[in-house]
CSV table of C-alpha atoms in Angstrom, one decimal:
chain,number,residue,atom,x,y,z
R,1,UNK,CA,9.9,18.2,31.1
R,2,UNK,CA,9.3,15.6,28.7
R,3,UNK,CA,10.2,12.1,29.4
R,4,UNK,CA,11.7,10.0,26.6
R,5,UNK,CA,9.3,9.0,24.3
R,6,UNK,CA,7.3,5.9,25.1
R,7,UNK,CA,4.9,3.4,23.1
R,8,UNK,CA,1.2,3.2,24.0
R,9,UNK,CA,-1.1,0.5,22.8
R,10,UNK,CA,-4.7,1.6,21.6
R,11,UNK,CA,-7.7,-0.9,22.8
R,12,UNK,CA,-7.8,-1.8,19.2
R,13,UNK,CA,-4.1,-2.8,18.9
R,14,UNK,CA,-4.3,-4.4,22.3
R,15,UNK,CA,-7.2,-6.7,21.0
R,16,UNK,CA,-5.6,-7.8,17.8
R,17,UNK,CA,-2.3,-8.9,19.7
R,18,UNK,CA,-4.3,-10.9,22.2
R,19,UNK,CA,-6.2,-12.7,19.3
R,20,UNK,CA,-3.1,-13.2,17.4
R,21,UNK,CA,-1.3,-14.9,20.5
R,22,UNK,CA,-4.5,-16.8,21.7
R,23,UNK,CA,-4.7,-18.1,18.1
R,24,UNK,CA,-1.0,-19.2,17.8
R,25,UNK,CA,-1.5,-21.0,21.1
R,26,UNK,CA,-4.4,-22.8,20.1
R,27,UNK,CA,-2.9,-23.9,16.9
R,28,UNK,CA,0.0,-25.2,18.8
R,29,UNK,CA,-2.0,-27.0,21.0
R,30,UNK,CA,-4.0,-28.6,18.2
R,31,UNK,CA,-1.1,-29.6,16.6
R,32,UNK,CA,0.5,-31.3,19.6
R,33,UNK,CA,-2.7,-33.3,20.8
R,34,UNK,CA,-3.9,-34.3,17.0
R,35,UNK,CA,-3.6,-38.2,17.0
R,36,UNK,CA,-3.3,-38.3,13.0
R,37,UNK,CA,-1.8,-36.1,10.6
R,38,UNK,CA,-3.5,-35.5,7.3
R,39,UNK,CA,-3.1,-33.0,4.7
R,40,UNK,CA,-6.0,-31.2,5.6
R,41,UNK,CA,-4.5,-30.8,9.0
R,42,UNK,CA,-1.5,-29.1,7.4
R,43,UNK,CA,-3.3,-26.6,5.5
R,44,UNK,CA,-5.3,-25.5,8.4
R,45,UNK,CA,-2.0,-25.3,10.4
R,46,UNK,CA,-0.9,-22.8,7.7
R,47,UNK,CA,-3.9,-20.9,7.4
R,48,UNK,CA,-4.3,-20.5,11.1
R,49,UNK,CA,-0.7,-19.6,11.5
R,50,UNK,CA,-0.8,-16.9,8.7
R,51,UNK,CA,-4.0,-15.6,10.3
R,52,UNK,CA,-2.5,-15.4,13.8
R,53,UNK,CA,0.8,-13.7,12.6
R,54,UNK,CA,-1.3,-11.2,10.6
R,55,UNK,CA,-3.5,-10.3,13.7
R,56,UNK,CA,-0.3,-9.6,15.7
R,57,UNK,CA,1.2,-7.6,12.9
R,58,UNK,CA,-1.9,-5.5,12.8
R,59,UNK,CA,-1.5,-4.9,16.3
R,60,UNK,CA,1.9,-3.8,16.3
R,61,UNK,CA,1.2,-1.5,13.5
R,62,UNK,CA,-1.4,0.2,15.3
R,63,UNK,CA,1.1,0.8,18.5
R,64,UNK,CA,1.4,4.4,18.3
R,65,UNK,CA,3.7,7.0,19.9
R,66,UNK,CA,2.3,7.9,23.7
R,67,UNK,CA,0.7,11.8,22.9
R,68,UNK,CA,1.8,12.6,26.4
R,69,UNK,CA,5.3,11.8,25.6
R,70,UNK,CA,4.8,14.5,22.6
R,71,UNK,CA,3.7,17.4,24.4
R,72,UNK,CA,6.1,20.6,24.2
R,73,UNK,CA,8.8,21.1,26.4
R,74,UNK,CA,8.7,24.5,28.2
R,75,UNK,CA,11.3,26.2,27.0
R,76,UNK,CA,13.0,28.9,29.0
R,77,UNK,CA,13.4,32.6,27.3
R,78,UNK,CA,11.4,35.7,26.0
R,79,UNK,CA,9.4,36.7,23.0
R,80,UNK,CA,11.2,38.9,20.8
R,81,UNK,CA,12.4,40.5,17.8
R,82,UNK,CA,16.0,41.3,16.4
R,83,UNK,CA,16.7,43.2,13.5
R,84,UNK,CA,20.4,44.1,12.3
R,85,UNK,CA,21.1,47.4,12.2
R,86,UNK,CA,21.7,48.8,8.6
R,87,UNK,CA,19.3,46.5,6.7
R,88,UNK,CA,17.1,48.3,4.0
R,89,UNK,CA,13.4,48.3,4.8
R,90,UNK,CA,12.7,46.3,2.2
R,91,UNK,CA,14.8,43.5,3.8
R,92,UNK,CA,13.2,44.3,7.2
R,93,UNK,CA,10.1,44.0,5.9
R,94,UNK,CA,11.0,40.7,4.3
R,95,UNK,CA,12.7,38.9,7.1
R,96,UNK,CA,10.0,40.4,9.5
R,97,UNK,CA,6.7,38.8,7.0
R,98,UNK,CA,8.8,35.4,6.6
R,99,UNK,CA,9.7,34.8,10.4
R,100,UNK,CA,6.0,35.5,11.0
R,101,UNK,CA,5.1,33.3,8.6
R,102,UNK,CA,6.9,30.4,9.8
R,103,UNK,CA,6.1,30.9,13.4
R,104,UNK,CA,2.3,31.4,12.8
R,105,UNK,CA,2.2,28.0,10.2
R,106,UNK,CA,5.1,25.7,11.4
R,107,UNK,CA,5.6,24.2,14.9
R,108,UNK,CA,8.9,26.6,15.1
R,109,UNK,CA,8.8,28.6,18.4
R,110,UNK,CA,12.1,30.5,17.2
R,111,UNK,CA,13.5,31.6,13.7
R,112,UNK,CA,17.1,32.7,13.1
R,113,UNK,CA,18.4,34.2,9.7
R,114,UNK,CA,22.1,34.3,9.8
R,115,UNK,CA,24.4,35.5,6.8
R,116,UNK,CA,28.1,35.4,6.9
R,117,UNK,CA,28.2,34.2,10.2
R,118,UNK,CA,26.1,37.3,11.3
R,119,UNK,CA,22.6,37.0,12.3
R,120,UNK,CA,20.5,39.1,10.3
R,121,UNK,CA,16.8,38.3,12.4
R,122,UNK,CA,16.4,36.5,15.7
R,123,UNK,CA,12.5,36.2,16.3
R,124,UNK,CA,10.2,34.0,18.5
R,125,UNK,CA,11.5,32.5,21.7
R,126,UNK,CA,15.2,34.0,22.2
R,127,UNK,CA,17.8,34.2,24.8
R,128,UNK,CA,19.2,37.6,26.6
R,129,UNK,CA,22.6,37.0,25.3
R,130,UNK,CA,23.3,34.9,22.3
R,131,UNK,CA,26.4,34.5,20.3
R,132,UNK,CA,25.8,32.9,17.0
R,133,UNK,CA,28.6,30.6,15.7
R,134,UNK,CA,28.8,28.4,12.5
R,135,UNK,CA,30.0,25.2,14.0
R,136,UNK,CA,30.5,21.9,11.8
R,137,UNK,CA,26.4,21.2,11.4
R,138,UNK,CA,26.0,24.9,9.7
R,139,UNK,CA,29.1,24.6,7.8
R,140,UNK,CA,28.1,21.0,6.4
R,141,UNK,CA,24.6,22.5,5.6
R,142,UNK,CA,26.2,25.5,3.6
R,143,UNK,CA,28.8,23.5,1.9
R,144,UNK,CA,26.4,20.8,0.7
R,145,UNK,CA,23.4,23.2,0.1
R,146,UNK,CA,21.2,20.4,1.7
R,147,UNK,CA,19.3,21.5,5.0
R,148,UNK,CA,19.6,19.1,8.0
R,149,UNK,CA,16.4,18.5,10.2
R,150,UNK,CA,17.8,17.5,13.7
R,151,UNK,CA,14.9,15.5,15.1
R,152,UNK,CA,15.9,15.4,18.7
R,153,UNK,CA,19.1,17.3,19.3
R,154,UNK,CA,20.6,15.7,22.3
R,155,UNK,CA,21.5,12.9,20.4
R,156,UNK,CA,23.5,15.2,18.1
R,157,UNK,CA,27.4,15.4,19.3
R,158,UNK,CA,27.5,19.0,17.5
R,159,UNK,CA,24.5,20.4,19.6
R,160,UNK,CA,26.7,22.9,21.5
R,161,UNK,CA,27.0,25.4,18.1
R,162,UNK,CA,23.1,26.0,18.5
R,163,UNK,CA,23.7,27.7,22.2
R,164,UNK,CA,22.1,30.6,21.0
R,165,UNK,CA,18.6,28.3,20.9
R,166,UNK,CA,16.6,27.7,24.0
R,167,UNK,CA,18.2,25.6,26.2
R,168,UNK,CA,17.0,21.8,26.0
R,169,UNK,CA,15.4,22.7,22.6
R,170,UNK,CA,14.8,19.3,21.0
R,171,UNK,CA,14.3,19.9,17.6
R,172,UNK,CA,16.3,22.3,14.8
R,173,UNK,CA,16.1,22.7,11.3
R,174,UNK,CA,18.7,24.2,9.5
R,175,UNK,CA,18.5,25.5,5.7
R,176,UNK,CA,20.8,27.2,3.5
R,177,UNK,CA,20.6,30.3,1.8
R,178,UNK,CA,22.8,29.7,-1.0
R,179,UNK,CA,26.4,29.3,0.3
R,180,UNK,CA,26.3,32.3,2.6
R,181,UNK,CA,23.4,32.4,4.6
R,182,UNK,CA,21.1,30.0,6.7
R,183,UNK,CA,17.5,30.0,8.4
R,184,UNK,CA,17.7,28.0,11.7
R,185,UNK,CA,14.4,26.8,13.0
R,186,UNK,CA,13.7,25.6,16.7
R,187,UNK,CA,10.9,23.5,17.8
R,188,UNK,CA,9.5,22.6,21.1
R,189,UNK,CA,8.7,19.0,20.6
R,190,UNK,CA,11.1,16.5,19.0
R,191,UNK,CA,10.1,15.4,15.5
R,192,UNK,CA,7.8,18.3,15.4
R,193,UNK,CA,8.5,19.3,11.7
R,194,UNK,CA,6.4,17.5,9.3
R,195,UNK,CA,6.4,17.6,5.4
R,196,UNK,CA,4.4,21.0,5.7
R,197,UNK,CA,6.8,22.8,8.0
R,198,UNK,CA,9.6,21.9,5.6
R,199,UNK,CA,7.7,23.0,2.7
R,200,UNK,CA,7.0,26.6,4.0
R,201,UNK,CA,10.9,26.8,5.4
R,202,UNK,CA,11.9,25.7,1.8
R,203,UNK,CA,9.7,28.2,0.2
R,204,UNK,CA,10.8,31.3,2.2
R,205,UNK,CA,14.6,30.0,1.9
R,206,UNK,CA,14.1,29.9,-2.1
R,207,UNK,CA,12.8,33.4,-1.9
R,208,UNK,CA,15.5,34.9,0.1
R,209,UNK,CA,18.2,33.3,-2.2
R,210,UNK,CA,16.5,34.8,-5.2
R,211,UNK,CA,16.2,38.1,-3.4
R,212,UNK,CA,20.0,38.2,-2.1
R,213,UNK,CA,21.8,36.0,-5.0
R,214,UNK,CA,23.1,39.2,-6.7
R,215,UNK,CA,23.7,41.0,-3.9
R,216,UNK,CA,24.7,41.3,-0.2
R,217,UNK,CA,21.4,42.0,2.7
R,218,UNK,CA,24.1,43.1,5.2
R,219,UNK,CA,25.3,45.8,2.8
R,220,UNK,CA,21.8,46.8,1.7
R,221,UNK,CA,22.7,46.2,-2.1
R,222,UNK,CA,20.2,43.0,-2.6
R,223,UNK,CA,18.5,42.7,-5.7
R,224,UNK,CA,14.9,44.2,-5.3
């Protein structure tokens, strides 16, 4: 189990922070012990202070997320593929192809395609028993037509609606297929879906939307 993400300081960042702090302390001592004040001393204080602050900001900027804190959680479940009965061969192929693409080329460990509240496909790390329900988050995605990226699910009050995903799953991406369907991706690491993953998902979602915009995949009359 992954502990909450912490912060780790690289050697270069630590050196910058120490140098900046040391410079600030020396400037303060020099200012205090100076017997006479002059414009030159004032200018030196300003320049030295700016350099000390710049070094500390560089050090803070180089502070990175601890990679040990970003290790994937060992999620429970079994690898599998479930397709709804009654789908046409073309729709089955499209769903199998697209879900395989996302599992191979994104951070997703599970892919679900839902249409009118009914799962058409579940693939990846699956639960033995899963009841898909459209909760407030999914409903908002359908109504707005905008995808939602839940970077760390445990911080969201509506996480219970994703009970069909592996327990303790940290990251969830919910994308709309028009106003009737959803693609739901689960990730094993908080904040695991980057811009490339979002692009893969958006591309497939648009492909499904165009395919089904004039038909119902569950009825087998989608556009070919």
